[in-house]
PDB file of C-alpha atoms in Angstrom:
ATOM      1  CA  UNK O 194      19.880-166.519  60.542  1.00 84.00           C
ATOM      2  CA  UNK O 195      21.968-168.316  58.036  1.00 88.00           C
ATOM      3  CA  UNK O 196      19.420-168.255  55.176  1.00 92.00           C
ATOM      4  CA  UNK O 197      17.179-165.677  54.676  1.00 94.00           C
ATOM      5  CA  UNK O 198      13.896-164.585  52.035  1.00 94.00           C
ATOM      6  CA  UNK O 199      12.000-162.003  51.451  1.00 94.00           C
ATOM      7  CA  UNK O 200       9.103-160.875  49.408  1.00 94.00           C
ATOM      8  CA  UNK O 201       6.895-158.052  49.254  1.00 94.00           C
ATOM      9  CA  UNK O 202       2.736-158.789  48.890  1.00 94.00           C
ATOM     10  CA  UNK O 203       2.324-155.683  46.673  1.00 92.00           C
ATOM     11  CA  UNK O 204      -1.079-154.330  45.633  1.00 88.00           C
ATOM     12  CA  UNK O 205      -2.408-151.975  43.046  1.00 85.00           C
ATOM     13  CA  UNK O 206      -2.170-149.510  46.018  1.00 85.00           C
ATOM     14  CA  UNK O 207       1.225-150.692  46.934  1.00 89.00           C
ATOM     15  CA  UNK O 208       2.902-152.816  49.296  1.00 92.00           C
ATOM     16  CA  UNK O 209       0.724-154.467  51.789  1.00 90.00           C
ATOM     17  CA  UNK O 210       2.669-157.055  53.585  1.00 92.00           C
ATOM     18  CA  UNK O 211       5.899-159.171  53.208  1.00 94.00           C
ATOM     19  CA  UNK O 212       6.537-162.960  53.492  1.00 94.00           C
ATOM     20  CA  UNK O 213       9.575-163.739  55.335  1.00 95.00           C
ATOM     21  CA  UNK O 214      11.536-167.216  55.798  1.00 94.00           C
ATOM     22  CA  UNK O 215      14.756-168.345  57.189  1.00 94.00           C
ATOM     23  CA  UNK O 216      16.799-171.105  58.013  1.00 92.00           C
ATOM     24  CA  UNK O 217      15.662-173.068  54.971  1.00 91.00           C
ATOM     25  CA  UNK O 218      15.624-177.113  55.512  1.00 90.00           C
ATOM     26  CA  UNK O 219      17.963-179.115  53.667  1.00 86.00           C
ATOM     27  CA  UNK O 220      19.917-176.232  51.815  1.00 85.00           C
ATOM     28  CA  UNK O 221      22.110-173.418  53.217  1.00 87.00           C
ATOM     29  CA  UNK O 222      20.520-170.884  51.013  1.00 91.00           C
ATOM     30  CA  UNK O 223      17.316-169.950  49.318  1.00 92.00           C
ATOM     31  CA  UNK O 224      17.691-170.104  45.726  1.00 91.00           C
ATOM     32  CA  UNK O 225      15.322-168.758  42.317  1.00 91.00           C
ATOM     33  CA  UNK O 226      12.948-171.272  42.425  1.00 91.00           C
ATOM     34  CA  UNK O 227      12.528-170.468  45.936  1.00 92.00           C
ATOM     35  CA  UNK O 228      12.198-167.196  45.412  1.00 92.00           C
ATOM     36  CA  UNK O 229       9.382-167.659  42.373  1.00 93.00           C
ATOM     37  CA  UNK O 230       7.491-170.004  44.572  1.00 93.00           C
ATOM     38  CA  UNK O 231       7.152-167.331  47.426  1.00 93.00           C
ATOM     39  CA  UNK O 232       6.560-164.306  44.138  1.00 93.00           C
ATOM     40  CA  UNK O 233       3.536-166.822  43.296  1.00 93.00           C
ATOM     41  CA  UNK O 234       2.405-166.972  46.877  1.00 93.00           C
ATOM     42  CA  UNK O 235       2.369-163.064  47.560  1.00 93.00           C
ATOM     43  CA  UNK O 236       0.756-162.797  43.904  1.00 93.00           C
ATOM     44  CA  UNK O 237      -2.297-164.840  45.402  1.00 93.00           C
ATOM     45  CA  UNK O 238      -2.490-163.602  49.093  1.00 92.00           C
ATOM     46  CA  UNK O 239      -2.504-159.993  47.448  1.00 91.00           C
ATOM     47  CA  UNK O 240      -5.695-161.293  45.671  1.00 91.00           C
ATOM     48  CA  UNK O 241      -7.123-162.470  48.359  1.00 90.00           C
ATOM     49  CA  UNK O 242      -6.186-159.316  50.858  1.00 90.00           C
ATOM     50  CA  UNK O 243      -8.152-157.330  48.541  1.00 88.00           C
ATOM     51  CA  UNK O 244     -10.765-159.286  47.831  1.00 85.00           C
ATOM     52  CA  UNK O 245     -11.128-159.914  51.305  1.00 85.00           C
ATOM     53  CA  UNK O 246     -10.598-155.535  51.748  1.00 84.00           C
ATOM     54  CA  UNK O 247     -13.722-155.221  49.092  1.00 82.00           C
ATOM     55  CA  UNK O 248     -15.777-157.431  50.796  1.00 78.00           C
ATOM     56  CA  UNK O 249     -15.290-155.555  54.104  1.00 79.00           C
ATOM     57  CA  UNK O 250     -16.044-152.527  52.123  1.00 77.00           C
ATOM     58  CA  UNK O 251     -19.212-153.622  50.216  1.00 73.00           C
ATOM     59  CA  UNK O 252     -20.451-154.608  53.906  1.00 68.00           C
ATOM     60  CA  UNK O 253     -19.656-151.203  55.387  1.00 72.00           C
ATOM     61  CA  UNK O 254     -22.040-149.588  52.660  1.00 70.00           C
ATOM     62  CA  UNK O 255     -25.068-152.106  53.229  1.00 66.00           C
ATOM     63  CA  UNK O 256     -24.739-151.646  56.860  1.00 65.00           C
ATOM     64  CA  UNK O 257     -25.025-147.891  56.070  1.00 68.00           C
ATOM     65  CA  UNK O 258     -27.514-148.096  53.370  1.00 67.00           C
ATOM     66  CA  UNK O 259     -29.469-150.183  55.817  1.00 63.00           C
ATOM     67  CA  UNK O 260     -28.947-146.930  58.373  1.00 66.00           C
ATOM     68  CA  UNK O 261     -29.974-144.793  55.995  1.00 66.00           C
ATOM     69  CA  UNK O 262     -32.911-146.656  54.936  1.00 64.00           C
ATOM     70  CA  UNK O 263     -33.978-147.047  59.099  1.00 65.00           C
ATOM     71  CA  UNK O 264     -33.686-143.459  59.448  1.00 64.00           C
ATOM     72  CA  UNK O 265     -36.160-142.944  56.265  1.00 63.00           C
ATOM     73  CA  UNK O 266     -38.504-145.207  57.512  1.00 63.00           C
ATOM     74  CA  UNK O 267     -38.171-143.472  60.945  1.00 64.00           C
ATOM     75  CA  UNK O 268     -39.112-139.926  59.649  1.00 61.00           C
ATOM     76  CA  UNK O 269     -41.520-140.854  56.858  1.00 62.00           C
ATOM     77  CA  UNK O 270     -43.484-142.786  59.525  1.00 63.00           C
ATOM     78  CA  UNK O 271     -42.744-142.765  62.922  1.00 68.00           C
ATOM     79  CA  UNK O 272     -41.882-139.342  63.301  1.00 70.00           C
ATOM     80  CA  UNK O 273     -45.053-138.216  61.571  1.00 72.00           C
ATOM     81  CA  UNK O 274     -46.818-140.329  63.663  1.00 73.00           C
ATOM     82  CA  UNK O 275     -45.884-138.764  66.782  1.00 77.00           C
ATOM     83  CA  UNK O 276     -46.288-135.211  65.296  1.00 76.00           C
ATOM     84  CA  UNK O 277     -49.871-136.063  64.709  1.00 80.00           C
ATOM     85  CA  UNK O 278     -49.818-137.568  68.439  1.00 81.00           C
ATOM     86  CA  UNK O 279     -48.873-134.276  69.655  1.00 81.00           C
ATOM     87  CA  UNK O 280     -51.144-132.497  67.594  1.00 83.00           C
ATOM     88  CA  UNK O 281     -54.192-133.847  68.295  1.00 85.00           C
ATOM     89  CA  UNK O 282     -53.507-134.381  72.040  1.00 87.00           C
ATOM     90  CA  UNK O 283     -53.362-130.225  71.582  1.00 85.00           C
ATOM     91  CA  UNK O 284     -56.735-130.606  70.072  1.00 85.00           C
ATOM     92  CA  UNK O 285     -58.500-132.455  72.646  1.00 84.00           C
ATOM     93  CA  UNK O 286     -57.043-130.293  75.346  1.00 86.00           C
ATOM     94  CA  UNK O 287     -58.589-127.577  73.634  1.00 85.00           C
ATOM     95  CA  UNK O 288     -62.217-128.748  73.032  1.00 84.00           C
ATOM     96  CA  UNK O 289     -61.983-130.569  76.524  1.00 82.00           C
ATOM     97  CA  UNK O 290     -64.079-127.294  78.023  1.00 82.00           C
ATOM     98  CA  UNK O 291     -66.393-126.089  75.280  1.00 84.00           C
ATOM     99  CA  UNK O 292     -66.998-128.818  73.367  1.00 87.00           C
ATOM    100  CA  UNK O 293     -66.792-131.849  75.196  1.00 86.00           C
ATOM    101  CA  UNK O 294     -68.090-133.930  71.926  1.00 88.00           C
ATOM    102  CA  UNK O 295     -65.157-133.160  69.944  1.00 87.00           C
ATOM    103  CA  UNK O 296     -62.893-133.478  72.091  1.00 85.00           C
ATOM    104  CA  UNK O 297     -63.756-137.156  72.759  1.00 86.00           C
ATOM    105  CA  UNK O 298     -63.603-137.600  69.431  1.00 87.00           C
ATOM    106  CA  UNK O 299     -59.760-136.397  69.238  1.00 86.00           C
ATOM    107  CA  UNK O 300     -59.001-138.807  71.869  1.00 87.00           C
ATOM    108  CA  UNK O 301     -60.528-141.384  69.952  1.00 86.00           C
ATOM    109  CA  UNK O 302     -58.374-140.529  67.123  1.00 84.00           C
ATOM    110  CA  UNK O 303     -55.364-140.531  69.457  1.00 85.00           C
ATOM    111  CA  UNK O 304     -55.857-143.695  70.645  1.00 83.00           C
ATOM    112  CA  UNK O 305     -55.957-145.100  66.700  1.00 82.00           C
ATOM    113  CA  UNK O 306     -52.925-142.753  66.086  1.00 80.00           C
ATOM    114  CA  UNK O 307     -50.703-144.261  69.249  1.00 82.00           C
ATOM    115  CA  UNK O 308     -51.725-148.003  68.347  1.00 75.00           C
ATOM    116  CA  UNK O 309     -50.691-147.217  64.419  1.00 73.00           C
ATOM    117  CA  UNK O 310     -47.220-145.625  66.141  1.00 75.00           C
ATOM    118  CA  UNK O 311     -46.904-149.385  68.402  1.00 72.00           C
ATOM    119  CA  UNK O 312     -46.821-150.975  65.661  1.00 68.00           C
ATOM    120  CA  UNK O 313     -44.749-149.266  63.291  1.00 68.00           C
ATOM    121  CA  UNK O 314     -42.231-149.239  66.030  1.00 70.00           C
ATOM    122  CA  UNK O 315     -42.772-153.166  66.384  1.00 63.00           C
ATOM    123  CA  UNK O 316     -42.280-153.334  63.021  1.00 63.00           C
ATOM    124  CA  UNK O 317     -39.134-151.717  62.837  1.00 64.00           C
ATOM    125  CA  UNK O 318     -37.910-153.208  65.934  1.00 60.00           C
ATOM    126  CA  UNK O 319     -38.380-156.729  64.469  1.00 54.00           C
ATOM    127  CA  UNK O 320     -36.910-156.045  60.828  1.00 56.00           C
ATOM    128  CA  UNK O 321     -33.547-155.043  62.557  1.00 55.00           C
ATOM    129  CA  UNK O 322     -33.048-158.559  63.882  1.00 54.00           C
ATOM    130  CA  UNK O 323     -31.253-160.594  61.291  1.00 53.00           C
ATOM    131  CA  UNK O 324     -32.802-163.598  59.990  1.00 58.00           C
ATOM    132  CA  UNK O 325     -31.104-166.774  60.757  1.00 65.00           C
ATOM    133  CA  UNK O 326     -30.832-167.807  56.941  1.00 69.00           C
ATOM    134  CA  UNK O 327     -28.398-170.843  57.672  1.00 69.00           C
ATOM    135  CA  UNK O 328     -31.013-172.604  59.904  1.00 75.00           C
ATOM    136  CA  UNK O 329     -34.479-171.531  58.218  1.00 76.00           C
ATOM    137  CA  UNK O 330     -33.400-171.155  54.450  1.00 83.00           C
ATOM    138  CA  UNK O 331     -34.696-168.666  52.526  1.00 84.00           C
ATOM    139  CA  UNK O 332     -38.625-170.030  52.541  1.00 87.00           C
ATOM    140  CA  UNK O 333     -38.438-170.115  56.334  1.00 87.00           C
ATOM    141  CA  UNK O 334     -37.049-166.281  56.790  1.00 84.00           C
ATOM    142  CA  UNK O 335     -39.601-165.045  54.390  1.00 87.00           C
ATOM    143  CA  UNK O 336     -42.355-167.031  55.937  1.00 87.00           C
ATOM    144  CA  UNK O 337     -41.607-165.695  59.338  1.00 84.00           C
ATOM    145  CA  UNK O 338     -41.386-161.714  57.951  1.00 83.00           C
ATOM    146  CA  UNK O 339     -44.576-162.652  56.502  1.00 85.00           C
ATOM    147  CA  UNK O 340     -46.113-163.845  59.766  1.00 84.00           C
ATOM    148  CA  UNK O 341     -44.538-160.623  61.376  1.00 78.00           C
ATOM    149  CA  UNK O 342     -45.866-158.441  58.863  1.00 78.00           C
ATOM    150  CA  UNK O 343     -49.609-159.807  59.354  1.00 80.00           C
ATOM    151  CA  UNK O 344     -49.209-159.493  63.229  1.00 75.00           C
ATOM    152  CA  UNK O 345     -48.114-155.921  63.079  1.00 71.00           C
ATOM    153  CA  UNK O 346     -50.261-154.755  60.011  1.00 74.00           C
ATOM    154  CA  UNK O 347     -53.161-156.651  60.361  1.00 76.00           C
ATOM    155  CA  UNK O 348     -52.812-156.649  56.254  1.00 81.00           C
ATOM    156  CA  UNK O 349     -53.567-160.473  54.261  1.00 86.00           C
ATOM    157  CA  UNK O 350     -50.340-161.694  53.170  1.00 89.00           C
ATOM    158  CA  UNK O 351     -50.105-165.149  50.974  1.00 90.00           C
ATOM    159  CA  UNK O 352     -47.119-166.902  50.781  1.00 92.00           C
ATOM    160  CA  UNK O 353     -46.756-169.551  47.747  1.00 92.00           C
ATOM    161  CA  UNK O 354     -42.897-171.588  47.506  1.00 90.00           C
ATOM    162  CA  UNK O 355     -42.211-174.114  45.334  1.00 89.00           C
ATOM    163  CA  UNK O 356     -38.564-174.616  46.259  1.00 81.00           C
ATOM    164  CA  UNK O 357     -36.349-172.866  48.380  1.00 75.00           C
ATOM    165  CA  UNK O 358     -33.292-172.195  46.249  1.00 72.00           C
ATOM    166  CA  UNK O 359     -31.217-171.127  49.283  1.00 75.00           C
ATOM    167  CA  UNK O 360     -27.024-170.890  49.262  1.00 71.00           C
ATOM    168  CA  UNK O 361     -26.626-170.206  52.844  1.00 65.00           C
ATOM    169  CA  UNK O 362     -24.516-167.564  51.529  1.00 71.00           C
ATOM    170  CA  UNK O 363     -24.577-163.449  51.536  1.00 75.00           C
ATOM    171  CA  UNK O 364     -26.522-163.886  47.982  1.00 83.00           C
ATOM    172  CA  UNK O 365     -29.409-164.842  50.360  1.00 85.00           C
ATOM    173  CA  UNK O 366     -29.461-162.136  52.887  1.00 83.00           C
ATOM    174  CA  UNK O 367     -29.745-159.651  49.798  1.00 85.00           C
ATOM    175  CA  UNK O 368     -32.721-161.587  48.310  1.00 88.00           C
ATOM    176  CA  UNK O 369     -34.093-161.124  51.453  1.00 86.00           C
ATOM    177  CA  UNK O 370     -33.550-157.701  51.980  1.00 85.00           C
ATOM    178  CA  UNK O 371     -35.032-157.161  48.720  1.00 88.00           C
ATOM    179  CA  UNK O 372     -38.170-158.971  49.099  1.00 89.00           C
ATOM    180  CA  UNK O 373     -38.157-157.334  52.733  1.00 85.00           C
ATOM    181  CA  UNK O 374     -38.269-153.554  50.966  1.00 85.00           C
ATOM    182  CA  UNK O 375     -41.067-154.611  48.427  1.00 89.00           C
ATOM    183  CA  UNK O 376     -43.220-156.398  51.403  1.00 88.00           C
ATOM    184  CA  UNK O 377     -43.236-153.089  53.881  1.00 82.00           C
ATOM    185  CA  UNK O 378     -43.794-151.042  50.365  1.00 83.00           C
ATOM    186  CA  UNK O 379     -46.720-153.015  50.002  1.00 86.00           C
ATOM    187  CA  UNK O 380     -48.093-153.031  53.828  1.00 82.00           C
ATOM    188  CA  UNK O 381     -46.790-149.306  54.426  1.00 76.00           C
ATOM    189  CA  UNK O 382     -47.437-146.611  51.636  1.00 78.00           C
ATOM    190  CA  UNK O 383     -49.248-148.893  49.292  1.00 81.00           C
ATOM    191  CA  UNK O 384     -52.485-149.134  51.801  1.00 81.00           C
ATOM    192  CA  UNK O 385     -52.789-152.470  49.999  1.00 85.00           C
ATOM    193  CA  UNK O 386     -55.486-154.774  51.204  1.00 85.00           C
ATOM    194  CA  UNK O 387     -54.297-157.978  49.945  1.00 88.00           C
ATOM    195  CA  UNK O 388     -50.501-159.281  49.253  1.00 92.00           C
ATOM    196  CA  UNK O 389     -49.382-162.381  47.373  1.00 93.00           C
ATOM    197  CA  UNK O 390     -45.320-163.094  47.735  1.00 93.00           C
ATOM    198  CA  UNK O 391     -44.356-166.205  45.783  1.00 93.00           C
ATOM    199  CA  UNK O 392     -40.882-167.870  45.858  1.00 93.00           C
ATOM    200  CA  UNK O 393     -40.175-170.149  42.930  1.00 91.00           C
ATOM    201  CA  UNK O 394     -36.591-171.876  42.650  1.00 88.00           C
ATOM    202  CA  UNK O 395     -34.974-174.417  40.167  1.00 86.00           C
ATOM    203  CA  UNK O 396     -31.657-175.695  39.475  1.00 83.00           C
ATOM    204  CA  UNK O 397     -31.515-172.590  37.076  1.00 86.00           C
ATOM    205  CA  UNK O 398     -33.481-169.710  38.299  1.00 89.00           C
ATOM    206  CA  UNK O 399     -34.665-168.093  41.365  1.00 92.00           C
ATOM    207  CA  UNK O 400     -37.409-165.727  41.654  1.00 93.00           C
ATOM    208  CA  UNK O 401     -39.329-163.671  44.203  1.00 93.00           C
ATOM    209  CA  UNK O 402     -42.252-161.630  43.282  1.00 94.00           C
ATOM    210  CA  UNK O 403     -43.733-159.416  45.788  1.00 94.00           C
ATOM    211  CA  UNK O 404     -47.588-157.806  44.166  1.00 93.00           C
ATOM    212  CA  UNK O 405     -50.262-155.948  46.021  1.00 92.00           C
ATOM    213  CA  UNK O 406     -53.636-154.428  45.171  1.00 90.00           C
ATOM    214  CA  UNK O 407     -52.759-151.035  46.453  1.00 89.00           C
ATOM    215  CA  UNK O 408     -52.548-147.612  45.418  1.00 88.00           C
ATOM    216  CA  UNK O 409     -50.138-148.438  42.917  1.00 88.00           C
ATOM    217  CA  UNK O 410     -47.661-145.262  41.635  1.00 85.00           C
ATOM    218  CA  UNK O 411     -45.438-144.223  38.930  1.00 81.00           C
ATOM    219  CA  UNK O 412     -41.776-145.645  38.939  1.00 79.00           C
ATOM    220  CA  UNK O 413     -40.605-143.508  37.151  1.00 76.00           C
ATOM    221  CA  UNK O 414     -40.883-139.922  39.158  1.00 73.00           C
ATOM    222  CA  UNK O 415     -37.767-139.056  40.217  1.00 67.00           C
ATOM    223  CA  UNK O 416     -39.106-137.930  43.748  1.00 65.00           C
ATOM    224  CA  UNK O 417     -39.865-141.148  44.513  1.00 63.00           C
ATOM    225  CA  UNK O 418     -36.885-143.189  43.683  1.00 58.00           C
ATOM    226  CA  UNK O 419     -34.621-140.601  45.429  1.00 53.00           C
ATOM    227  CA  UNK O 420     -36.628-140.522  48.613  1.00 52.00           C
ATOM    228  CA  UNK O 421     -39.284-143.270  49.598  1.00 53.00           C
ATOM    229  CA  UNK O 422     -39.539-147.018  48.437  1.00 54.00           C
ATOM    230  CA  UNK O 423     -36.170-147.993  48.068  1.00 73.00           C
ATOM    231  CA  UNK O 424     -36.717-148.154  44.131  1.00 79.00           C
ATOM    232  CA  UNK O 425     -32.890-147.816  42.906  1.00 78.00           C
ATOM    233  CA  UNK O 426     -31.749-149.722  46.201  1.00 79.00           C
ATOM    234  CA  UNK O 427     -33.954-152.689  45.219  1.00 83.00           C
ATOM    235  CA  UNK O 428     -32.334-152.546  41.366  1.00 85.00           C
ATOM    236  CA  UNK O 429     -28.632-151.899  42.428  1.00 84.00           C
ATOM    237  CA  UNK O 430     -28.718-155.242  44.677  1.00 85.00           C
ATOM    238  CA  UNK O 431     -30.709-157.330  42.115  1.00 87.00           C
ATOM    239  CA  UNK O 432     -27.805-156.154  39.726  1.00 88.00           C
ATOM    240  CA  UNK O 433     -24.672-156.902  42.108  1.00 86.00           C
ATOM    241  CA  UNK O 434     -26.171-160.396  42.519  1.00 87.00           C
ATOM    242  CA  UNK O 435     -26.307-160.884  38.247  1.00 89.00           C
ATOM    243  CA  UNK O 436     -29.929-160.490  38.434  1.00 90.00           C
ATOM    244  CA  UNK O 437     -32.535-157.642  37.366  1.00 90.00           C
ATOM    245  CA  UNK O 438     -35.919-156.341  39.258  1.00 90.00           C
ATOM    246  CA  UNK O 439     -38.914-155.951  37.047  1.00 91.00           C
ATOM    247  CA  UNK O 440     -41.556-152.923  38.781  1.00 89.00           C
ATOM    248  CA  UNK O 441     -44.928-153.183  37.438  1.00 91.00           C
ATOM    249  CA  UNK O 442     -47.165-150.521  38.708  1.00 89.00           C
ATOM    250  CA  UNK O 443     -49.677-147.405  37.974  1.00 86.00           C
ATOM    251  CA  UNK O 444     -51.589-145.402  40.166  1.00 87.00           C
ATOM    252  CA  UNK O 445     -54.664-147.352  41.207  1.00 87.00           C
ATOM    253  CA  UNK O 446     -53.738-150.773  40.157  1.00 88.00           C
ATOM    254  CA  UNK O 447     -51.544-152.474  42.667  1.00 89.00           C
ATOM    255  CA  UNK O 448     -47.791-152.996  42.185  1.00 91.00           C
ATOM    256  CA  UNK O 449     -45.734-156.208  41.736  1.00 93.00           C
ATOM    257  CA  UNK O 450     -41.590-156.346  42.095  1.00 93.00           C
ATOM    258  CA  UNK O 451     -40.044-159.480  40.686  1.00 94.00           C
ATOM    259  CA  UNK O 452     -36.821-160.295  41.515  1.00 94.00           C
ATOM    260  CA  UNK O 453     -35.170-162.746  38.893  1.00 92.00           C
ATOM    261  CA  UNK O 454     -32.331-164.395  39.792  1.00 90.00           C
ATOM    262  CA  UNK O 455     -30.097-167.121  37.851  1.00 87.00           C
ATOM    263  CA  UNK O 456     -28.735-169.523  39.810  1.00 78.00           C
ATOM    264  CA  UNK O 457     -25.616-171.318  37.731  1.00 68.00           C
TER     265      UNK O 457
END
């Protein structure tokens, strides 16, 4: 080498990488504007290696808040399920000699309680395959959760759009997720009857309101945010995307979850 440069890509955690050139064209040596054009380059591939390091990282923690959230819905519902399998398969085995009335009627029950289990499992099965956002938009991924949703549930879901508002970007998949943890709220532990999802979009805002006439609850108990419904989860990814979550309920009158969203 008859020429030679070096510089360092240095982070705030220290030195990542390193540019180096040689043999320089039409000069025998590298000289100080070289060397600051090469200081500017590092100064922006730093940027970008840790931009590109946090995005990784942000990723890592939805696909393990999405674990943890699987493995919640998995013991709040499946695994109860089965327990109550198992016990009442113990009570009809029981009854089966001296009371042969009952004992149909526990196998009755466990033939509701294993079709409830099918189709929680469905359920779950289908929400783990991701929705191809890029090819349906935003209106077509939550139209087909909704049709899902009303296969598996059997539960009235209404769908309203008036825009799409899509980006084809990662902003979309965590509307979607969003909307995705209000909707099996509502069909799940809400015992709702009726659900109304509406999707409005503009060049300004996007919004996605999710309301039910179930149950209904209290927001605010601590028990639930920290263990069922995916309360805080819902807030911290409106607030990462700029945007804020309104949760309207009380017990016995239904619950809506607006997502509001600004889009410029």
């Amino acid at each position: 080498m008859r020429s030679f440069l070096g510089v360092p890509i240095v982070a705030r955690e220290g030195v990542i990488g390193a540019f180096y050139l040689t043999e320089k064209e039409g000069g025998a040596a590298f000289d100080d504007a070289d060397q600051e054009l090469i200081e500017l380059l590092a100064a922006h591939a730093a940027i970008a290696i840790t931009n590109a390091r946090l995005y990784e990282h942000s990723r890592e923690l939805s696909i393990l808040s999405e674990r943890n959230r699987l493995a919640l819905e998995l013991h709040d519902v499946v695994s109860q399920k089965l327990f109550s399998l198992n016990l009442t398969a113990e009570a009809a085995a029981t009854l089966l000699d001296r009371d042969p009335a009952a004992a149909r009627a526990q196998l009755v029950r466990l033939r509701e309680l294993a079709r409830e289990t099918l189709a929680e499992l469905r359920s779950l099965i289908l929400g783990l395959r991701p929705a191809d956002l890029q090819r349906d938009g935003l209106e077509g991924a939550l139209r087909k959760e909704i049709a899902m949703l009303r296969r598996v549930h059997g539960v009235e879901v209404e769908f309203h759009a008036q825009g799409d508002g899509s980006d084809g970007g990662e902003r979309d998949v965590e509307v979607l997720r969003i909307a995705n943890e209000a909707l099996h709220n509502a069909v799940r532990h809400a015992r709702a009857a009726r659900v109304v999802v509406r999707l409005e979009a503009t060049d300004a805002m996007l919004v996605v309101e999710v309301a039910d006439d179930g149950v209904g609850f209290d927001p605010n108990r601590v028990e639930l945010r920290s263990r069922h419904l995916g309360l805080t989860t819902m807030e911290e990814r409106a607030s990462e995307l700029g945007g804020r979550i309104e949760i309207c309920s009380s017990p016995g009158a239904g619950t809506t979850v607006r997502l509001e969203l600004a889009t410029e």
